[in-house]
Every structure is written in structure tokens, then in C-alpha cells.
Coordinates of C-alpha atoms in Angstrom, one line a residue:
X1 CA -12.3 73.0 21.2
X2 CA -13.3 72.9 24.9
X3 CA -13.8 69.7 28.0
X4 CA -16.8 70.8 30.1
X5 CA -16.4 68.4 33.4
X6 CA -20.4 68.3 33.7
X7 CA -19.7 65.9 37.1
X8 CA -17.3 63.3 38.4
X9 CA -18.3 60.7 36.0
X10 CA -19.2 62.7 32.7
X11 CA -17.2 65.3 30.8
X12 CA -18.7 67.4 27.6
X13 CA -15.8 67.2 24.6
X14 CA -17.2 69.7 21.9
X15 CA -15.1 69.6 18.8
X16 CA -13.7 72.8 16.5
X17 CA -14.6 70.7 13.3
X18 CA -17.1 67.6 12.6
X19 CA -15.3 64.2 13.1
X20 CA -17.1 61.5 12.4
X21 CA -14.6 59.2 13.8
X22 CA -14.0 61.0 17.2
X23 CA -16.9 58.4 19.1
X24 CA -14.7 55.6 17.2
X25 CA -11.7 56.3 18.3
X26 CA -12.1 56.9 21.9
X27 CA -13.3 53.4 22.0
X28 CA -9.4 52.4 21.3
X29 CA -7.5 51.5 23.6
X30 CA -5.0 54.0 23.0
X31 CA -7.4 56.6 24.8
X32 CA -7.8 55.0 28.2
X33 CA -7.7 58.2 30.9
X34 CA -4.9 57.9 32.7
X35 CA -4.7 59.9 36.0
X36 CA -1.7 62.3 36.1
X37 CA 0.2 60.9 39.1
X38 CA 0.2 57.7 37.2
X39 CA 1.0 58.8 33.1
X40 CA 4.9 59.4 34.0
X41 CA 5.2 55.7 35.5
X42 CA 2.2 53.4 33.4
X43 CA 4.7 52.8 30.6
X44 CA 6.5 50.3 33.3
X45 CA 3.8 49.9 36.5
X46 CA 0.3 50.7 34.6
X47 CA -2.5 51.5 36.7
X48 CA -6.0 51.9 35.2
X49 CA -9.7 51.1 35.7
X50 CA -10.3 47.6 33.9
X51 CA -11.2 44.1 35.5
X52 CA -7.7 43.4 35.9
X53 CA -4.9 45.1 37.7
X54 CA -0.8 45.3 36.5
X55 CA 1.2 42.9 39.2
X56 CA 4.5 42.5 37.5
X57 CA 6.0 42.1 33.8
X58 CA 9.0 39.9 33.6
X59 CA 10.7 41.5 30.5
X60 CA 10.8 39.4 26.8
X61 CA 8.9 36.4 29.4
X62 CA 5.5 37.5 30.7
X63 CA 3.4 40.0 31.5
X64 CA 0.8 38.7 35.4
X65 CA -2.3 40.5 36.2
X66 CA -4.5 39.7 39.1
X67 CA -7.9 40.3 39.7
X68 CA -8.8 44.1 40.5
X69 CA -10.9 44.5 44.0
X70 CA -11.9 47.7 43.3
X71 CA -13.3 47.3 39.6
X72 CA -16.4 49.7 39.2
X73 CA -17.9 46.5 36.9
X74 CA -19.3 42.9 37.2
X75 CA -16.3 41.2 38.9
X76 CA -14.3 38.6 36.9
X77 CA -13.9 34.9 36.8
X78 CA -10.2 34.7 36.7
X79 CA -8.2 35.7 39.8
X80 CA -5.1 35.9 37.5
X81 CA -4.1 36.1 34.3
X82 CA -0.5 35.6 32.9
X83 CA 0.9 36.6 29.1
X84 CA 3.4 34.7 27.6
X85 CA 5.9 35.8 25.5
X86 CA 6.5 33.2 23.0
X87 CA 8.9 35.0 20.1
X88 CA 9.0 31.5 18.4
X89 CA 5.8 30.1 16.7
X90 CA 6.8 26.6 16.6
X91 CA 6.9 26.5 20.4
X92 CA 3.1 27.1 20.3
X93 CA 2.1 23.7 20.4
X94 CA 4.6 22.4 22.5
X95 CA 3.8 25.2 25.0
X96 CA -0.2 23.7 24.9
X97 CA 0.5 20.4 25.0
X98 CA 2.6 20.3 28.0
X99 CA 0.4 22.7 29.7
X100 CA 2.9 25.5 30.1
X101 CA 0.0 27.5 28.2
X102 CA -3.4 27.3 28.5
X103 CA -4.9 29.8 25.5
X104 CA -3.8 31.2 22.3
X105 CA -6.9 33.8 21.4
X106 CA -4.4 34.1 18.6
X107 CA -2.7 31.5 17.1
X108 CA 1.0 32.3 16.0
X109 CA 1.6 29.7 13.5
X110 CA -1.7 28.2 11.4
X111 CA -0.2 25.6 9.7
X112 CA 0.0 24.1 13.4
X113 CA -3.6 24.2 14.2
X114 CA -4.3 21.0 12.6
X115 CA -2.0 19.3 15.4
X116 CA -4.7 20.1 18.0
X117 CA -8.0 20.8 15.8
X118 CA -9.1 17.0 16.7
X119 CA -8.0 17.0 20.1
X120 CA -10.9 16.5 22.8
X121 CA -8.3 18.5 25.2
X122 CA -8.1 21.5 22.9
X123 CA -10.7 24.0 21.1
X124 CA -10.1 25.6 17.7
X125 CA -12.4 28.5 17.0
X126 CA -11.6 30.2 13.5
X127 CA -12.9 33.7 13.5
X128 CA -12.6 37.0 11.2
X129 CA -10.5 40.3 12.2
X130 CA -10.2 43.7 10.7
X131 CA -6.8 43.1 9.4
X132 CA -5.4 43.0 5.7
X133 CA -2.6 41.2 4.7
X134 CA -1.5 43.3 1.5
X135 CA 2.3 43.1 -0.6
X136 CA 3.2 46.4 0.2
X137 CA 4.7 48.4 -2.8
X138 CA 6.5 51.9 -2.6
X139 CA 5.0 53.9 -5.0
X140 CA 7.7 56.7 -5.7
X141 CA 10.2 54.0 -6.4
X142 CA 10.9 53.5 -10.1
X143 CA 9.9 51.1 -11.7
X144 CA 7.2 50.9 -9.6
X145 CA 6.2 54.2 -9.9
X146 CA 3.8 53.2 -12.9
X147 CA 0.8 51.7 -12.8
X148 CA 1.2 49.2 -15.4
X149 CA 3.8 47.6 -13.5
X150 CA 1.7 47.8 -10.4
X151 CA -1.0 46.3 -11.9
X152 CA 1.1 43.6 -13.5
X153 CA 2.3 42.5 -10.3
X154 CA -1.4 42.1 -8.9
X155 CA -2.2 40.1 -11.9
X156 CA 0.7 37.8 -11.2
X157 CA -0.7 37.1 -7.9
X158 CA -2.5 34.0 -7.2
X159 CA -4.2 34.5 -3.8
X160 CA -6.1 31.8 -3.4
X161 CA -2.0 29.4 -3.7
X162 CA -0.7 32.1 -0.9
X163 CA -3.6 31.7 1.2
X164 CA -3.0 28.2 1.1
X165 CA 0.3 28.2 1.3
X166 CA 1.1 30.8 4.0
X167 CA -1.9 30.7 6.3
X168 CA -2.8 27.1 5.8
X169 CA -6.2 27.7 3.6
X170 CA -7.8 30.7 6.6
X171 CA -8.4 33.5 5.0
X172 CA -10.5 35.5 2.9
X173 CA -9.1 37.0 -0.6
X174 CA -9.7 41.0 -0.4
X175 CA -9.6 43.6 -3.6
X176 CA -9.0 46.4 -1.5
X177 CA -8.2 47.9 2.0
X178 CA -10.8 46.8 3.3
X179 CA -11.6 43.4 6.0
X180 CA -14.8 41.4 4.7
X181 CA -15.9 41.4 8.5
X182 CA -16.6 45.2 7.8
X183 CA -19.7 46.1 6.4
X184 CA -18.3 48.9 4.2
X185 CA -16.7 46.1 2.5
X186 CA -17.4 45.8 -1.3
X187 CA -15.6 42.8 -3.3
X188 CA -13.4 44.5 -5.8
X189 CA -11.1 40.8 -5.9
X190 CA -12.5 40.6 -9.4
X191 CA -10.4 43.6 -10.4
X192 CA -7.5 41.2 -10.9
X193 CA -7.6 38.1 -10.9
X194 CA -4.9 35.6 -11.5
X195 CA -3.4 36.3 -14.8
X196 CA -0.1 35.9 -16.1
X197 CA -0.4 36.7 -19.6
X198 CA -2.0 39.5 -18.8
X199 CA 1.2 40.8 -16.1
X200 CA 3.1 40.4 -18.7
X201 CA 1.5 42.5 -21.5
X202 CA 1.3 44.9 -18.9
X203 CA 5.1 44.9 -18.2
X204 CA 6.1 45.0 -22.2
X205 CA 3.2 48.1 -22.2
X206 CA 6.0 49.6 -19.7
X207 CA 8.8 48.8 -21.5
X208 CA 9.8 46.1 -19.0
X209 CA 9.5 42.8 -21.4
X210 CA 12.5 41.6 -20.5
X211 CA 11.4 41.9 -16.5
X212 CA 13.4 43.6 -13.3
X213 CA 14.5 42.9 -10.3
X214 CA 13.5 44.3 -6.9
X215 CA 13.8 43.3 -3.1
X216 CA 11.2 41.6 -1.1
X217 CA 11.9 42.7 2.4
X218 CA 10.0 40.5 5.2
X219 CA 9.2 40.9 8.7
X220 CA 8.8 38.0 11.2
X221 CA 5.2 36.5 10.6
X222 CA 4.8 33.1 8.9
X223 CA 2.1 35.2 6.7
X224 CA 5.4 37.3 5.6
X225 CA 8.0 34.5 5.1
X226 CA 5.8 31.6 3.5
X227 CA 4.3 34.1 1.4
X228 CA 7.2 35.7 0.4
X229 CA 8.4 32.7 -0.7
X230 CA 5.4 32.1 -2.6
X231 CA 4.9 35.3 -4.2
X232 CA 8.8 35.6 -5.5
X233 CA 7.9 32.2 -7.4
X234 CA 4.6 34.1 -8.7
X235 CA 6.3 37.5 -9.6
X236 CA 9.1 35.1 -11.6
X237 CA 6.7 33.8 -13.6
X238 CA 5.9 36.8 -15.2
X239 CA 9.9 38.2 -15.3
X240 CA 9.9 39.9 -11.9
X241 CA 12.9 38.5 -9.7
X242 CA 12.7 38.9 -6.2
X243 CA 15.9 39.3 -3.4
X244 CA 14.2 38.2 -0.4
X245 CA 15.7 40.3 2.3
X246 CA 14.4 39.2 6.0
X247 CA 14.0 41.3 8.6
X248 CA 13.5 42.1 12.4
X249 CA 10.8 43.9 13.5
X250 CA 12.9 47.0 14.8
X251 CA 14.7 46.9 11.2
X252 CA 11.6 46.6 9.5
X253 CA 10.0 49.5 11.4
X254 CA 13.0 51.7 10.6
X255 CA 13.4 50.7 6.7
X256 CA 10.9 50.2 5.3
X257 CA 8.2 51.8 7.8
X258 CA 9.9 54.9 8.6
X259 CA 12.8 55.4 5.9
X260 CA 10.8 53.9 3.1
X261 CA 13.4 52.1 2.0
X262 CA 12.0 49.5 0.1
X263 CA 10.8 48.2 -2.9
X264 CA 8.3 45.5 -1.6
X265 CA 7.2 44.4 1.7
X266 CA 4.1 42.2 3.3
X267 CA 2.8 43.2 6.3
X268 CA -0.7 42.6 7.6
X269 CA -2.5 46.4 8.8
X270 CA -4.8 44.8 11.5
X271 CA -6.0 48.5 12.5
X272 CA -9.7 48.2 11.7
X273 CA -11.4 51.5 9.4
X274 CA -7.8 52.5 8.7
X275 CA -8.5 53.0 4.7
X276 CA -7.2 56.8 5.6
X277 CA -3.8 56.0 5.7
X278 CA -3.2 55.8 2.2
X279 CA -4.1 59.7 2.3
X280 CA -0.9 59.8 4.8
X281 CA 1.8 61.9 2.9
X282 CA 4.4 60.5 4.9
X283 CA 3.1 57.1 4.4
X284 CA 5.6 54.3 3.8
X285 CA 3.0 53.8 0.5
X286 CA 4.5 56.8 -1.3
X287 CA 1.1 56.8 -2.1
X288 CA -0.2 60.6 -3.8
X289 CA -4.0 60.8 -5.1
X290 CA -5.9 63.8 -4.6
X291 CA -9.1 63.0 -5.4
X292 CA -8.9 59.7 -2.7
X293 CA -7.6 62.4 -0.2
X294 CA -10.7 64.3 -0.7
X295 CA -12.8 61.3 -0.6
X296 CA -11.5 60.7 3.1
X297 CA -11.9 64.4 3.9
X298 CA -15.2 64.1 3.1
X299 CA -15.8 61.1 4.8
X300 CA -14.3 62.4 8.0
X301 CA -17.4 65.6 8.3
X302 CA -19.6 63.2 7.7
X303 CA -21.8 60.9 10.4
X304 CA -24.5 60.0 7.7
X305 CA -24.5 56.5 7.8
X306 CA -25.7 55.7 3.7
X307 CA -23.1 58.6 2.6
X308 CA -19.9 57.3 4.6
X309 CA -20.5 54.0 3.1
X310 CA -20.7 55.5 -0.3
X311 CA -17.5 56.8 0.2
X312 CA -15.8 54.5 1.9
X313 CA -17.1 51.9 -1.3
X314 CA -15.4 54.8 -3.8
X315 CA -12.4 55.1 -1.7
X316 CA -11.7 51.4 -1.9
X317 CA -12.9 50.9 -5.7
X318 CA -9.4 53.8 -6.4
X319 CA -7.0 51.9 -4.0
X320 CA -8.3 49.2 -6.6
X321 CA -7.8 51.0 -10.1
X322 CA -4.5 52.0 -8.8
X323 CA -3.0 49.2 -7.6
X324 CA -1.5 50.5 -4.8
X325 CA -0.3 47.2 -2.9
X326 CA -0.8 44.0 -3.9
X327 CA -4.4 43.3 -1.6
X328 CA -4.0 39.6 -0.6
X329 CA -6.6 38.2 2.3
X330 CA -8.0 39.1 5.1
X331 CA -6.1 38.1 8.5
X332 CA -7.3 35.1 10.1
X333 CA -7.9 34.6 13.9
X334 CA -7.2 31.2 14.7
X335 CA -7.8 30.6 18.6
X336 CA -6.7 27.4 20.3
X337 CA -7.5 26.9 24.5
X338 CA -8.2 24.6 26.5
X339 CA -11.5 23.2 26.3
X340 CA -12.7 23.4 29.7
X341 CA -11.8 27.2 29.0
X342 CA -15.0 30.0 27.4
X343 CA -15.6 33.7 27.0
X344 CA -12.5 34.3 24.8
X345 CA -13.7 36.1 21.6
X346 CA -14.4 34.3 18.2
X347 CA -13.1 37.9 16.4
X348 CA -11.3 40.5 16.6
X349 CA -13.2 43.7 15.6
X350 CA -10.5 45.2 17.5
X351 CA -6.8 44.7 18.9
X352 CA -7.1 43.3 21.9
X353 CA -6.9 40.1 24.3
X354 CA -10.4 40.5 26.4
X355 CA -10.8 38.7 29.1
X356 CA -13.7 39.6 30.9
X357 CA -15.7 37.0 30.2
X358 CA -13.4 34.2 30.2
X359 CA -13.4 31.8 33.0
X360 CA -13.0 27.5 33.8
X361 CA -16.2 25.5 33.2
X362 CA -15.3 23.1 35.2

């Protein structure tokens, strides 16, 4: 409603409507102040108030910062930092082992780790994050459009053989949209668990016994491909066959994220508390429920600890009875440095590479 500049360091934000999340989300990232002479050109030369300062970004190679000399903070240890872009996940470990590379805070490819995890010259730290890995399903699209096939396909999934199989045994199975580092989190992975008789009763319930076929469109990620694999061999055992389509980023984005053209899809939401975007009605989901809409209007008046995590357990326990997606695991963060290197972060409550506290022990 109004900005009050009470003095040079404080302003007073007073909002036309509770929003519980408003503290929340200013801690993003996304809602750095930028100063006016600098918001036209930060997209390119960013200049803001961090540790760190912007010193040149080498496009598709690297990204250098240096440290900042004018940092209101405790200065820190590194006096330069460089990003790497590495678009191929198998180069990982040959980028760490010939040095090229000093730190992954996360690994691209786990079913490398184990190449370094006994290596005196390397640390392995395996930590949580906010993000689920689900099998995305659009849920105007006939046949899926009905929940029996929807809850068939959950049936048919085996988590525990696509945790193994796509993310090297990291991971935590998930009922819900909802990260088992939160502490919302209730385990709803009982709601389905692996059955194929069961899928496909529910399919002959929807007058699918003889089965259907769909497409299976997959972005980049290993957790996309190797499960996609994995999952078309689960979905065929219960009559479901899969076209695996894969995808770039920029085509998935378009398709399937902003055309909704798609029948399945597995992507891994790594934005933490973002349950609310199955109330989206633009949503790539397709997803339409009014009374889970109302659940996440009331949870966004309300700051009451014990009542927002009574909603947030009912909004999860209806993304469960409906089978929206197919919930798979919690994201993994598998970091791998050097060992002489600390202060990188074990988890990722948040998106973000921090590097504030990192430094050289010896």
C-alpha cells in the first residue's frame, strides 16, 4: 500500500492485505534493491551490495567475481571466484580431476560421485534441498483428465528402482509437493505405493484395459532422462506406452511450460514453499480444484504458525488424493570440492551458490 523511507538504511512497507509470505519472499534473491542508474544495465554488468563484485562474464564459459572493497559486511576469504559453465555432466569429473575446477556445491551427474567419494583429494557432502522431482502430468489432457488413470500411473511407479536408477540411490521418496527438509512436510508416500495390479484395475475402472499411449517429453537432467527411461518401462507394465520425446531447455520451457503441450514430463521444482502453484490457473498442471485454492488463500492471510501448518498438511494430503503428478523424491545435493576447500553449504534451503564463508584451509 505505501514505502515510508524512515532513514537511509530502513524503509516501512505496509501491505493493503495480510501476506504471510511477504517477509519470505524478500529473502529471495529475486528482490535484491537495485539502484536505478544500475537496473537498465545489471542484466549484463550487475552491480549490487554482496561480498562479491561482477568483473566479467564470458558468455556459455564463465561467469569471474572479485572480492568487493566496499562490502558493508565481514570481508571474505576468497579474493576471486570464477563460475564455470559446464553444459555436459560427464565432464564433471574430468573437470576435478585435472584441476580445471575446484568445487561442485552441486553435483551435475550423481552416478559420478562414487569416482571421487574415496578420494583423500576430494570431499563428498550429501545434503537435502527444497526441491521435488515429480512426473509431471497435464491434467486437461484426455485420458488423463481422470483420476483413475492418474492414480493408476502413481501406482505403477516404483520410486525406490528410479531413485536408484536415476540419481544413484540419493534421494528421499515424497507423497506430495512437499521437500522432507521442510518441516510442513507430512509423509503421504504411503498413499501409493508400488502396485501394479492395482494400476491396472484402475485403468479397466476407466475403460482403458487394453492401455494407451502418451509422450514422455524430457528436459536435459540425468534425473529426467534415466528416469524417463525407467518410468516408460514401469508405465509398460501396466499397458501405458510411452514416446520418449527429448528436449532442450528453451523447447521444453515453450512446450510443455508455457504451451502446455504435453502429456508427461519430469522436471524437478526446486523452489522451496512453492505448494501454491498448483492453485496457478495458467499452470502447465492444468490443474483446477477449488477447495485446494482456498486452502492456499487461507494460508496466504495467515502468519499463525500451528494454523499454516495445518493447512499446508491439508493442501498436500489433496495434491495426494488427486494424483496430480506422479511425486517421485526429493532432489538431492550432492557437493564435491576439494578437500582443503570449507564454508560451502551442506543444503540448499534455497537457490543459491553462497560463498561467504568459503575459503582454503591450507
Amino acid at each position: 500500500d505505501t514505502i515510508e523511507v524512515v532513514n537511509p538504511a530502513t524503509v516501512k512497507i505496509t501491505l493493503k492485505n495480510p501476506q504471510s509470505s511477504f517477509l519470505y519472499n524478500m529473502g529471495w534473491g529475486d528482490a535484491v534493491i537495485v539502484a536505478p542508474e544500475t537496473a537498465d544495465t545489471n542484466k549484463e554488468k550487475p552491480v549490487g551490495t554482496g561480498p562479491f563484485r561482477f568483473q566479467n562474464w564470458a558468455k556459455g564459459s564463465s561467469i569471474t567475481l572479485i572480492k568487493s572493497d566496499t562490502y558493508w559486511g565481514a570481508p571474505v576469504s576468497l579474493d576471486k571466484a570464477e563460475f564455470r559453465i559446464v553444459p555436459d555432466a560427464a565432464a564433471a569429473i574430468p573437470a576435478l580431476l585435472s584441476g580445471d575446477v575446484q568445487a561442485f556445491p552441486f553435483f551435475p551427474d550423481p552416478d559420478s560421485v562414487a569416482q571421487v567419494k574415496d578420494d583423500p583429494r576430494f570431499k563428498v557432502v550429501i545434503g537435502a534441498t527444497e526441491g521435488e522431482t515429480i512426473l509431471s502430468i497435464n491434467n486437461k489432457k484426455p485420458p488423463f483428465d481422470r483420476l483413475q488413470v492418474r492414480q493408476a500411473i502413481s501406482f505403477a511407479l516404483d520410486r525406490k528402482a528410479i531413485i536408484d536408477g536415476a540419481s544413484a540411490g540419493l534421494g528421499v521418496p515424497i507423497g506430495s509437493h512437499m521437500s522432507p527438509a521442510n518441516k510442513a512436510y507430512v509423509d503421504l508416500t504411503g498413499f501409493y505405493p508400488h502396485n501394479v495390479e492395482r494400476a491396472r484395475e484402475l485403468l479397466k475402472e476407466a475403460g482403458l484395459e487394453n492401455g494407451f499411449k502418451a509422450t514422455l517429453k524430457l528436459p536435459p537432467p540425468p534425473y529426467a532422462r534415466l528416469g524417463g527411461e525407467i518410468i516408460a518401462s514401469q508405465l509398460r507394465d501396466v499397458g501405458i506406452d510411452l514416446q520418449i520425446v527429448p528436449v532442450e531447455w528453451a523447447q521444453w520451457l515453450d512446450q510443455v511450460f508455457t504451451k502446455k503441450d504435453y502429456d508427461l514430463t519430469i522436471v524437478s521444482h526446486t523452489e522451496p514453499n512453492d505448494i501454491d502453484i498448483y492453485s496457478r490457473k495458467d499452470y502447465y498442471f492444468n490443474y483446477d480444484n477449488p477447495t485446494f485454492d482456498k486452502i492456499i488463500a487461507d494460508l496466504n492471510l495467515t502468519s499463525d504458525e500451528a494454523k499454516r501448518m495445518t493447512l499446508l498438511g491439508e493442501a498436500q494430503k489433496i495434491l495426494a488424493d488427486d494424483a496430480v503428478v506422479g511425486f517421485l523424491y526429493e532432489l538431492p545435493k550432492a557437493g564435491v570440492w576439494d578437500a582443503k576447500l570449507e564454508g560451502f553449504w551442506e543444503n540448499a534451503p534455497i537457490q543459491a551458490n553462497d560463498l561467504t564463508k568459503v575459503k582454503w584451509t591450507e
